[in-house]
mmCIF file with all atom_site columns, C-alpha atoms in Angstrom:
data_model
loop_
_atom_site.group_PDB
_atom_site.id
_atom_site.type_symbol
_atom_site.label_atom_id
_atom_site.label_alt_id
_atom_site.label_comp_id
_atom_site.label_asym_id
_atom_site.label_entity_id
_atom_site.label_seq_id
_atom_site.pdbx_PDB_ins_code
_atom_site.Cartn_x
_atom_site.Cartn_y
_atom_site.Cartn_z
_atom_site.occupancy
_atom_site.B_iso_or_equiv
_atom_site.pdbx_formal_charge
_atom_site.auth_seq_id
_atom_site.auth_comp_id
_atom_site.auth_asym_id
_atom_site.auth_atom_id
_atom_site.pdbx_PDB_model_num
ATOM 1   C CA . MET A 1 1   ? -17.849 -19.431 -12.104 1.00 66.00 ? 1248 MET A CA 1
ATOM 2   C CA . ASP A 1 2   ? -15.249 -18.522 -9.482  1.00 76.00 ? 1249 ASP A CA 1
ATOM 3   C CA . SER A 1 3   ? -14.970 -16.678 -6.174  1.00 82.00 ? 1250 SER A CA 1
ATOM 4   C CA . SER A 1 4   ? -13.985 -13.284 -7.549  1.00 87.00 ? 1251 SER A CA 1
ATOM 5   C CA . ASN A 1 5   ? -16.138 -10.208 -6.901  1.00 92.00 ? 1252 ASN A CA 1
ATOM 6   C CA . TYR A 1 6   ? -17.457 -7.417  -9.096  1.00 92.00 ? 1253 TYR A CA 1
ATOM 7   C CA . ASN A 1 7   ? -17.474 -3.748  -8.144  1.00 93.00 ? 1254 ASN A CA 1
ATOM 8   C CA . PRO A 1 8   ? -20.670 -3.265  -6.074  1.00 95.00 ? 1255 PRO A CA 1
ATOM 9   C CA . ILE A 1 9   ? -20.677 0.542   -6.261  1.00 95.00 ? 1256 ILE A CA 1
ATOM 10  C CA . ASN A 1 10  ? -22.652 0.788   -9.513  1.00 93.00 ? 1257 ASN A CA 1
ATOM 11  C CA . MET A 1 11  ? -25.406 -1.402  -8.056  1.00 93.00 ? 1258 MET A CA 1
ATOM 12  C CA . TRP A 1 12  ? -25.571 0.643   -4.836  1.00 94.00 ? 1259 TRP A CA 1
ATOM 13  C CA . ASN A 1 13  ? -25.713 3.876   -6.827  1.00 94.00 ? 1260 ASN A CA 1
ATOM 14  C CA . CYS A 1 14  ? -28.742 2.581   -8.734  1.00 92.00 ? 1261 CYS A CA 1
ATOM 15  C CA . GLY A 1 15  ? -30.529 1.751   -5.473  1.00 90.00 ? 1262 GLY A CA 1
ATOM 16  C CA . SER A 1 16  ? -30.252 -2.048  -5.459  1.00 90.00 ? 1263 SER A CA 1
ATOM 17  C CA . GLN A 1 17  ? -31.687 -3.506  -2.266  1.00 81.00 ? 1264 GLN A CA 1
ATOM 18  C CA . MET A 1 18  ? -29.206 -6.385  -2.057  1.00 85.00 ? 1265 MET A CA 1
ATOM 19  C CA . VAL A 1 19  ? -25.783 -6.802  -3.663  1.00 89.00 ? 1266 VAL A CA 1
ATOM 20  C CA . ALA A 1 20  ? -24.355 -10.285 -3.087  1.00 88.00 ? 1267 ALA A CA 1
ATOM 21  C CA . LEU A 1 21  ? -20.605 -10.749 -2.760  1.00 91.00 ? 1268 LEU A CA 1
ATOM 22  C CA . ASN A 1 22  ? -18.313 -13.675 -1.960  1.00 90.00 ? 1269 ASN A CA 1
ATOM 23  C CA . PHE A 1 23  ? -17.287 -13.008 1.624   1.00 87.00 ? 1270 PHE A CA 1
ATOM 24  C CA . GLN A 1 24  ? -14.473 -15.580 1.468   1.00 88.00 ? 1271 GLN A CA 1
ATOM 25  C CA . THR A 1 25  ? -12.597 -13.422 -1.061  1.00 90.00 ? 1272 THR A CA 1
ATOM 26  C CA . GLY A 1 26  ? -10.460 -10.661 0.443   1.00 89.00 ? 1273 GLY A CA 1
ATOM 27  C CA . ASP A 1 27  ? -10.432 -8.163  -2.410  1.00 93.00 ? 1274 ASP A CA 1
ATOM 28  C CA . LYS A 1 28  ? -11.234 -4.519  -3.103  1.00 94.00 ? 1275 LYS A CA 1
ATOM 29  C CA . PRO A 1 29  ? -15.005 -5.013  -3.694  1.00 94.00 ? 1276 PRO A CA 1
ATOM 30  C CA . MET A 1 30  ? -15.301 -6.824  -0.354  1.00 94.00 ? 1277 MET A CA 1
ATOM 31  C CA . GLN A 1 31  ? -13.381 -4.022  1.376   1.00 95.00 ? 1278 GLN A CA 1
ATOM 32  C CA . LEU A 1 32  ? -15.798 -1.496  -0.134  1.00 95.00 ? 1279 LEU A CA 1
ATOM 33  C CA . ASN A 1 33  ? -18.736 -3.563  1.120   1.00 93.00 ? 1280 ASN A CA 1
ATOM 34  C CA . GLN A 1 34  ? -17.356 -3.649  4.669   1.00 92.00 ? 1281 GLN A CA 1
ATOM 35  C CA . ALA A 1 35  ? -16.881 0.132   4.549   1.00 94.00 ? 1282 ALA A CA 1
ATOM 36  C CA . LYS A 1 36  ? -20.289 0.948   3.071   1.00 94.00 ? 1283 LYS A CA 1
ATOM 37  C CA . PHE A 1 37  ? -22.082 -0.706  5.963   1.00 91.00 ? 1284 PHE A CA 1
ATOM 38  C CA . ARG A 1 38  ? -20.023 0.953   8.702   1.00 90.00 ? 1285 ARG A CA 1
ATOM 39  C CA . ASP A 1 39  ? -22.784 3.560   8.637   1.00 89.00 ? 1286 ASP A CA 1
ATOM 40  C CA . ASN A 1 40  ? -26.038 3.142   10.602  1.00 86.00 ? 1287 ASN A CA 1
ATOM 41  C CA . GLY A 1 41  ? -24.381 1.290   13.466  1.00 86.00 ? 1288 GLY A CA 1
ATOM 42  C CA . ARG A 1 42  ? -23.094 -1.520  11.205  1.00 85.00 ? 1289 ARG A CA 1
ATOM 43  C CA . CYS A 1 43  ? -26.576 -3.034  11.197  1.00 88.00 ? 1290 CYS A CA 1
ATOM 44  C CA . GLY A 1 44  ? -26.262 -4.005  7.501   1.00 85.00 ? 1291 GLY A CA 1
ATOM 45  C CA . TYR A 1 45  ? -29.105 -1.737  6.392   1.00 88.00 ? 1292 TYR A CA 1
ATOM 46  C CA . LEU A 1 46  ? -28.889 1.794   4.974   1.00 90.00 ? 1293 LEU A CA 1
ATOM 47  C CA . LEU A 1 47  ? -31.723 4.150   4.155   1.00 91.00 ? 1294 LEU A CA 1
ATOM 48  C CA . LYS A 1 48  ? -31.629 5.620   0.679   1.00 92.00 ? 1295 LYS A CA 1
ATOM 49  C CA . PRO A 1 49  ? -30.910 9.366   0.529   1.00 93.00 ? 1296 PRO A CA 1
ATOM 50  C CA . GLU A 1 50  ? -33.964 11.497  -0.269  1.00 94.00 ? 1297 GLU A CA 1
ATOM 51  C CA . PHE A 1 51  ? -32.715 12.519  -3.724  1.00 94.00 ? 1298 PHE A CA 1
ATOM 52  C CA . MET A 1 52  ? -32.839 8.886   -4.915  1.00 94.00 ? 1299 MET A CA 1
ATOM 53  C CA . PHE A 1 53  ? -36.649 8.956   -4.702  1.00 94.00 ? 1300 PHE A CA 1
ATOM 54  C CA . ASN A 1 54  ? -36.834 11.693  -7.337  1.00 93.00 ? 1301 ASN A CA 1
ATOM 55  C CA . ASP A 1 55  ? -38.269 10.265  -10.585 1.00 93.00 ? 1302 ASP A CA 1
ATOM 56  C CA . ASN A 1 56  ? -35.610 12.118  -12.600 1.00 93.00 ? 1303 ASN A CA 1
ATOM 57  C CA . PHE A 1 57  ? -32.654 10.850  -10.563 1.00 94.00 ? 1304 PHE A CA 1
ATOM 58  C CA . ASP A 1 58  ? -29.793 9.485   -12.666 1.00 95.00 ? 1305 ASP A CA 1
ATOM 59  C CA . PRO A 1 59  ? -26.677 8.250   -10.797 1.00 94.00 ? 1306 PRO A CA 1
ATOM 60  C CA . TYR A 1 60  ? -24.538 9.306   -13.775 1.00 94.00 ? 1307 TYR A CA 1
ATOM 61  C CA . ASP A 1 61  ? -25.885 12.869  -13.998 1.00 95.00 ? 1308 ASP A CA 1
ATOM 62  C CA . LYS A 1 62  ? -24.808 15.312  -11.297 1.00 94.00 ? 1309 LYS A CA 1
ATOM 63  C CA . ASN A 1 63  ? -27.563 17.733  -12.364 1.00 93.00 ? 1310 ASN A CA 1
ATOM 64  C CA . THR A 1 64  ? -30.234 15.381  -10.954 1.00 93.00 ? 1311 THR A CA 1
ATOM 65  C CA . LEU A 1 65  ? -28.905 15.658  -7.370  1.00 93.00 ? 1312 LEU A CA 1
ATOM 66  C CA . ILE A 1 66  ? -31.635 17.755  -5.788  1.00 91.00 ? 1313 ILE A CA 1
ATOM 67  C CA . GLY A 1 67  ? -30.766 19.140  -2.365  1.00 91.00 ? 1314 GLY A CA 1
ATOM 68  C CA . VAL A 1 68  ? -27.228 17.671  -2.255  1.00 94.00 ? 1315 VAL A CA 1
ATOM 69  C CA . GLU A 1 69  ? -24.445 20.047  -1.262  1.00 94.00 ? 1316 GLU A CA 1
ATOM 70  C CA . PRO A 1 70  ? -20.985 19.366  -2.742  1.00 95.00 ? 1317 PRO A CA 1
ATOM 71  C CA . LEU A 1 71  ? -18.146 18.859  -0.281  1.00 96.00 ? 1318 LEU A CA 1
ATOM 72  C CA . THR A 1 72  ? -14.456 19.735  -0.447  1.00 97.00 ? 1319 THR A CA 1
ATOM 73  C CA . LEU A 1 73  ? -12.395 17.212  1.497   1.00 97.00 ? 1320 LEU A CA 1
ATOM 74  C CA . THR A 1 74  ? -8.809  18.064  2.444   1.00 97.00 ? 1321 THR A CA 1
ATOM 75  C CA . ILE A 1 75  ? -6.509  15.358  3.808   1.00 97.00 ? 1322 ILE A CA 1
ATOM 76  C CA . ARG A 1 76  ? -3.062  15.931  5.260   1.00 97.00 ? 1323 ARG A CA 1
ATOM 77  C CA . ILE A 1 77  ? -0.880  12.829  5.530   1.00 97.00 ? 1324 ILE A CA 1
ATOM 78  C CA . ILE A 1 78  ? 1.445   13.287  8.488   1.00 97.00 ? 1325 ILE A CA 1
ATOM 79  C CA . ALA A 1 79  ? 3.002   9.947   9.440   1.00 97.00 ? 1326 ALA A CA 1
ATOM 80  C CA . GLY A 1 80  ? 2.487   6.216   9.815   1.00 96.00 ? 1327 GLY A CA 1
ATOM 81  C CA . ARG A 1 81  ? 3.680   3.305   11.902  1.00 96.00 ? 1328 ARG A CA 1
ATOM 82  C CA . HIS A 1 82  ? 4.291   -0.398  11.340  1.00 94.00 ? 1329 HIS A CA 1
ATOM 83  C CA . LEU A 1 83  ? 3.639   -0.300  7.593   1.00 94.00 ? 1330 LEU A CA 1
ATOM 84  C CA . CYS A 1 84  ? 5.447   -3.542  6.805   1.00 88.00 ? 1331 CYS A CA 1
ATOM 85  C CA . ARG A 1 85  ? 4.728   -6.608  4.699   1.00 83.00 ? 1332 ARG A CA 1
ATOM 86  C CA . SER A 1 86  ? 4.620   -9.774  6.746   1.00 77.00 ? 1333 SER A CA 1
ATOM 87  C CA . LYS A 1 87  ? 7.959   -11.676 6.644   1.00 76.00 ? 1334 LYS A CA 1
ATOM 88  C CA . LYS A 1 88  ? 9.243   -9.474  3.806   1.00 78.00 ? 1335 LYS A CA 1
ATOM 89  C CA . GLY A 1 89  ? 11.747  -7.296  5.671   1.00 79.00 ? 1336 GLY A CA 1
ATOM 90  C CA . VAL A 1 90  ? 11.951  -3.510  5.393   1.00 85.00 ? 1337 VAL A CA 1
ATOM 91  C CA . ALA A 1 91  ? 9.226   -1.809  3.341   1.00 92.00 ? 1338 ALA A CA 1
ATOM 92  C CA . SER A 1 92  ? 9.196   1.391   1.278   1.00 94.00 ? 1339 SER A CA 1
ATOM 93  C CA . PRO A 1 93  ? 5.589   2.511   1.843   1.00 96.00 ? 1340 PRO A CA 1
ATOM 94  C CA . ARG A 1 94  ? 3.480   4.693   -0.429  1.00 96.00 ? 1341 ARG A CA 1
ATOM 95  C CA . ILE A 1 95  ? -0.101  5.783   0.279   1.00 97.00 ? 1342 ILE A CA 1
ATOM 96  C CA . LEU A 1 96  ? -2.796  5.773   -2.369  1.00 97.00 ? 1343 LEU A CA 1
ATOM 97  C CA . ILE A 1 97  ? -5.848  7.890   -1.497  1.00 98.00 ? 1344 ILE A CA 1
ATOM 98  C CA . GLU A 1 98  ? -9.016  7.086   -3.434  1.00 97.00 ? 1345 GLU A CA 1
ATOM 99  C CA . ILE A 1 99  ? -12.495 8.556   -3.587  1.00 98.00 ? 1346 ILE A CA 1
ATOM 100 C CA . MET A 1 100 ? -14.954 5.986   -4.914  1.00 97.00 ? 1347 MET A CA 1
ATOM 101 C CA . GLY A 1 101 ? -18.656 6.570   -5.462  1.00 95.00 ? 1348 GLY A CA 1
ATOM 102 C CA . ALA A 1 102 ? -20.498 8.412   -8.218  1.00 96.00 ? 1349 ALA A CA 1
ATOM 103 C CA . PRO A 1 103 ? -18.594 8.188   -11.545 1.00 95.00 ? 1350 PRO A CA 1
ATOM 104 C CA . PHE A 1 104 ? -18.080 11.965  -11.652 1.00 96.00 ? 1351 PHE A CA 1
ATOM 105 C CA . ASP A 1 105 ? -16.500 11.940  -8.165  1.00 96.00 ? 1352 ASP A CA 1
ATOM 106 C CA . SER A 1 106 ? -14.114 8.980   -8.472  1.00 94.00 ? 1353 SER A CA 1
ATOM 107 C CA . SER A 1 107 ? -10.469 10.031  -8.256  1.00 96.00 ? 1354 SER A CA 1
ATOM 108 C CA . GLU A 1 108 ? -7.161  9.060   -6.681  1.00 96.00 ? 1355 GLU A CA 1
ATOM 109 C CA . GLN A 1 109 ? -3.944  10.687  -5.564  1.00 97.00 ? 1356 GLN A CA 1
ATOM 110 C CA . LYS A 1 110 ? -0.645  9.165   -4.478  1.00 96.00 ? 1357 LYS A CA 1
ATOM 111 C CA . ALA A 1 111 ? 1.657   10.285  -1.692  1.00 95.00 ? 1358 ALA A CA 1
ATOM 112 C CA . ARG A 1 112 ? 5.372   9.897   -2.363  1.00 93.00 ? 1359 ARG A CA 1
ATOM 113 C CA . HIS A 1 113 ? 6.938   6.653   -1.252  1.00 92.00 ? 1360 HIS A CA 1
ATOM 114 C CA . ILE A 1 114 ? 9.280   6.620   1.750   1.00 95.00 ? 1361 ILE A CA 1
ATOM 115 C CA . LEU A 1 115 ? 12.438  4.654   1.060   1.00 94.00 ? 1362 LEU A CA 1
ATOM 116 C CA . ASP A 1 116 ? 13.253  1.778   3.456   1.00 93.00 ? 1363 ASP A CA 1
ATOM 117 C CA . ASN A 1 117 ? 11.190  2.975   6.431   1.00 94.00 ? 1364 ASN A CA 1
ATOM 118 C CA . GLY A 1 118 ? 7.940   1.152   7.070   1.00 93.00 ? 1365 GLY A CA 1
ATOM 119 C CA . PHE A 1 119 ? 8.404   1.332   10.836  1.00 93.00 ? 1366 PHE A CA 1
ATOM 120 C CA . ASN A 1 120 ? 7.719   5.053   11.354  1.00 95.00 ? 1367 ASN A CA 1
ATOM 121 C CA . PRO A 1 121 ? 7.532   6.876   7.988   1.00 96.00 ? 1368 PRO A CA 1
ATOM 122 C CA . ARG A 1 122 ? 6.803   10.618  7.895   1.00 96.00 ? 1369 ARG A CA 1
ATOM 123 C CA . TRP A 1 123 ? 5.185   12.492  5.022   1.00 95.00 ? 1370 TRP A CA 1
ATOM 124 C CA . ASN A 1 124 ? 5.468   15.925  6.682   1.00 89.00 ? 1371 ASN A CA 1
ATOM 125 C CA . ASP A 1 125 ? 1.977   17.219  5.969   1.00 86.00 ? 1372 ASP A CA 1
ATOM 126 C CA . GLU A 1 126 ? 1.530   16.285  2.311   1.00 93.00 ? 1373 GLU A CA 1
ATOM 127 C CA . THR A 1 127 ? -1.923  17.693  1.479   1.00 97.00 ? 1374 THR A CA 1
ATOM 128 C CA . TYR A 1 128 ? -4.534  16.364  -0.946  1.00 97.00 ? 1375 TYR A CA 1
ATOM 129 C CA . GLU A 1 129 ? -7.878  17.921  -1.860  1.00 97.00 ? 1376 GLU A CA 1
ATOM 130 C CA . PHE A 1 130 ? -10.958 16.281  -3.346  1.00 97.00 ? 1377 PHE A CA 1
ATOM 131 C CA . VAL A 1 131 ? -14.148 17.992  -4.499  1.00 96.00 ? 1378 VAL A CA 1
ATOM 132 C CA . ILE A 1 132 ? -17.035 15.556  -3.989  1.00 97.00 ? 1379 ILE A CA 1
ATOM 133 C CA . THR A 1 133 ? -20.316 16.416  -5.724  1.00 96.00 ? 1380 THR A CA 1
ATOM 134 C CA . ASN A 1 134 ? -22.291 13.564  -4.118  1.00 97.00 ? 1381 ASN A CA 1
ATOM 135 C CA . PRO A 1 135 ? -20.880 12.778  -0.649  1.00 96.00 ? 1382 PRO A CA 1
ATOM 136 C CA . HIS A 1 136 ? -23.744 10.315  0.051   1.00 96.00 ? 1383 HIS A CA 1
ATOM 137 C CA . PHE A 1 137 ? -22.251 7.811   -2.414  1.00 96.00 ? 1384 PHE A CA 1
ATOM 138 C CA . ALA A 1 138 ? -18.572 8.483   -1.736  1.00 97.00 ? 1385 ALA A CA 1
ATOM 139 C CA . LEU A 1 139 ? -16.122 6.191   0.061   1.00 97.00 ? 1386 LEU A CA 1
ATOM 140 C CA . LEU A 1 140 ? -12.652 7.319   1.152   1.00 98.00 ? 1387 LEU A CA 1
ATOM 141 C CA . ARG A 1 141 ? -10.032 4.579   0.805   1.00 98.00 ? 1388 ARG A CA 1
ATOM 142 C CA . PHE A 1 142 ? -6.422  4.570   1.974   1.00 98.00 ? 1389 PHE A CA 1
ATOM 143 C CA . VAL A 1 143 ? -4.185  1.875   0.497   1.00 98.00 ? 1390 VAL A CA 1
ATOM 144 C CA . VAL A 1 144 ? -0.636  1.383   1.742   1.00 97.00 ? 1391 VAL A CA 1
ATOM 145 C CA . GLN A 1 145 ? 1.671   -0.188  -0.817  1.00 96.00 ? 1392 GLN A CA 1
ATOM 146 C CA . ASP A 1 146 ? 5.282   -1.337  -0.642  1.00 95.00 ? 1393 ASP A CA 1
ATOM 147 C CA . ILE A 1 147 ? 7.319   -0.121  -3.618  1.00 92.00 ? 1394 ILE A CA 1
ATOM 148 C CA . ASP A 1 148 ? 9.981   -2.749  -4.314  1.00 88.00 ? 1395 ASP A CA 1
ATOM 149 C CA . VAL A 1 149 ? 13.396  -2.324  -5.969  1.00 86.00 ? 1396 VAL A CA 1
ATOM 150 C CA . PHE A 1 150 ? 11.800  -2.845  -9.394  1.00 88.00 ? 1397 PHE A CA 1
ATOM 151 C CA . GLY A 1 151 ? 9.241   -0.063  -8.836  1.00 86.00 ? 1398 GLY A CA 1
ATOM 152 C CA . GLU A 1 152 ? 6.362   -2.543  -8.481  1.00 91.00 ? 1399 GLU A CA 1
ATOM 153 C CA . SER A 1 153 ? 3.668   -1.864  -5.888  1.00 93.00 ? 1400 SER A CA 1
ATOM 154 C CA . ASN A 1 154 ? 2.637   -4.572  -3.410  1.00 93.00 ? 1401 ASN A CA 1
ATOM 155 C CA . PHE A 1 155 ? -0.405  -4.337  -1.137  1.00 95.00 ? 1402 PHE A CA 1
ATOM 156 C CA . ILE A 1 156 ? 0.327   -3.938  2.595   1.00 95.00 ? 1403 ILE A CA 1
ATOM 157 C CA . CYS A 1 157 ? -2.929  -2.752  4.170   1.00 96.00 ? 1404 CYS A CA 1
ATOM 158 C CA . GLN A 1 158 ? -5.971  -0.540  3.692   1.00 97.00 ? 1405 GLN A CA 1
ATOM 159 C CA . ALA A 1 159 ? -8.729  1.419   5.419   1.00 97.00 ? 1406 ALA A CA 1
ATOM 160 C CA . THR A 1 160 ? -12.017 2.507   3.855   1.00 97.00 ? 1407 THR A CA 1
ATOM 161 C CA . TYR A 1 161 ? -14.742 4.811   5.238   1.00 97.00 ? 1408 TYR A CA 1
ATOM 162 C CA . PRO A 1 162 ? -17.982 6.414   4.037   1.00 96.00 ? 1409 PRO A CA 1
ATOM 163 C CA . VAL A 1 163 ? -17.363 10.126  3.508   1.00 96.00 ? 1410 VAL A CA 1
ATOM 164 C CA . THR A 1 164 ? -20.559 10.960  5.430   1.00 94.00 ? 1411 THR A CA 1
ATOM 165 C CA . CYS A 1 165 ? -19.098 9.244   8.520   1.00 94.00 ? 1412 CYS A CA 1
ATOM 166 C CA . LEU A 1 166 ? -15.782 11.130  8.556   1.00 96.00 ? 1413 LEU A CA 1
ATOM 167 C CA . ARG A 1 167 ? -14.871 13.253  11.550  1.00 95.00 ? 1414 ARG A CA 1
ATOM 168 C CA . THR A 1 168 ? -12.647 16.273  11.110  1.00 97.00 ? 1415 THR A CA 1
ATOM 169 C CA . GLY A 1 169 ? -9.394  17.088  12.898  1.00 97.00 ? 1416 GLY A CA 1
ATOM 170 C CA . TYR A 1 170 ? -6.375  14.934  13.694  1.00 97.00 ? 1417 TYR A CA 1
ATOM 171 C CA . ARG A 1 171 ? -7.221  11.256  13.291  1.00 97.00 ? 1418 ARG A CA 1
ATOM 172 C CA . SER A 1 172 ? -5.454  7.946   13.740  1.00 97.00 ? 1419 SER A CA 1
ATOM 173 C CA . VAL A 1 173 ? -6.513  5.666   10.894  1.00 97.00 ? 1420 VAL A CA 1
ATOM 174 C CA . TRP A 1 174 ? -6.347  2.015   12.002  1.00 96.00 ? 1421 TRP A CA 1
ATOM 175 C CA . LEU A 1 175 ? -5.379  -0.112  9.047   1.00 97.00 ? 1422 LEU A CA 1
ATOM 176 C CA . LYS A 1 176 ? -6.738  -3.496  7.999   1.00 96.00 ? 1423 LYS A CA 1
ATOM 177 C CA . ASN A 1 177 ? -5.559  -6.428  5.930   1.00 94.00 ? 1424 ASN A CA 1
ATOM 178 C CA . ALA A 1 178 ? -7.165  -7.556  2.658   1.00 91.00 ? 1425 ALA A CA 1
ATOM 179 C CA . TYR A 1 179 ? -9.957  -9.302  4.605   1.00 91.00 ? 1426 TYR A CA 1
ATOM 180 C CA . SER A 1 180 ? -10.779 -6.096  6.546   1.00 91.00 ? 1427 SER A CA 1
ATOM 181 C CA . GLU A 1 181 ? -9.349  -7.567  9.751   1.00 93.00 ? 1428 GLU A CA 1
ATOM 182 C CA . ASP A 1 182 ? -7.623  -5.115  12.095  1.00 93.00 ? 1429 ASP A CA 1
ATOM 183 C CA . LEU A 1 183 ? -3.839  -5.038  12.073  1.00 93.00 ? 1430 LEU A CA 1
ATOM 184 C CA . GLU A 1 184 ? -2.690  -4.675  15.657  1.00 88.00 ? 1431 GLU A CA 1
ATOM 185 C CA . LEU A 1 185 ? -0.143  -1.865  15.307  1.00 91.00 ? 1432 LEU A CA 1
ATOM 186 C CA . SER A 1 186 ? -0.488  -0.413  11.791  1.00 95.00 ? 1433 SER A CA 1
ATOM 187 C CA . SER A 1 187 ? -1.944  3.075   11.515  1.00 97.00 ? 1434 SER A CA 1
ATOM 188 C CA . LEU A 1 188 ? -1.706  6.454   9.774   1.00 97.00 ? 1435 LEU A CA 1
ATOM 189 C CA . LEU A 1 189 ? -1.778  9.876   11.406  1.00 97.00 ? 1436 LEU A CA 1
ATOM 190 C CA . ILE A 1 190 ? -3.761  12.309  9.267   1.00 97.00 ? 1437 ILE A CA 1
ATOM 191 C CA . HIS A 1 191 ? -5.683  15.564  9.496   1.00 97.00 ? 1438 HIS A CA 1
ATOM 192 C CA . ILE A 1 192 ? -9.112  15.867  7.861   1.00 97.00 ? 1439 ILE A CA 1
ATOM 193 C CA . SER A 1 193 ? -10.961 19.078  7.098   1.00 97.00 ? 1440 SER A CA 1
ATOM 194 C CA . THR A 1 194 ? -14.157 19.626  5.111   1.00 96.00 ? 1441 THR A CA 1
ATOM 195 C CA . ARG A 1 195 ? -16.018 22.591  3.734   1.00 94.00 ? 1442 ARG A CA 1
ATOM 196 C CA . ASN A 1 196 ? -19.171 23.088  1.760   1.00 89.00 ? 1443 ASN A CA 1
ATOM 197 C CA . SER A 1 197 ? -18.076 23.619  -1.854  1.00 75.00 ? 1444 SER A CA 1
ATOM 198 C CA . SER A 1 198 ? -21.147 25.651  -2.764  1.00 65.00 ? 1445 SER A CA 1
ATOM 199 C CA . TYR A 1 199 ? -19.912 28.442  -0.470  1.00 51.00 ? 1446 TYR A CA 1
ATOM 200 C CA . SER A 1 200 ? -16.198 28.326  -1.370  1.00 46.00 ? 1447 SER A CA 1
#
């Protein structure tokens, strides 16, 4: 009836071959779609993981994940640059970190907001840890918000990646607008580390 989008993750988790979205709408579902297909050379096609071919597989039951090793993902937020709303003056940025994928893995954490410094804010190694039971379904999403004088959050930019495509170490995360278009100067400096949860 309109150009809004639904959350495509549930369809992907069930193994749907095609999930149609309105590409003209710059919203969270479209951002997730752009991120999901970063894998496999951005060709627009992803092979299903082996465990999805098991007759007993249930995307809502973690006990049906045969041969999948859980992952502990640790993210340190160090600093950012040019985290400003267009034509809105000085921003007070806050970072929302989300894991989206299987229902039992979905979670979010918020970094503190930096008052009146969107140009070069520093978080001084704030650390966040996520235990991901099914990394094959998981997407990591950074959302930068401006917290205004009334405490309301306003979208500035975002970046979303499949967890299976993450590289460890110090990383510069290039941020994008609502339509997943690159912002020329906006980025976050982070450190990523992973470990196999079954051995921790």
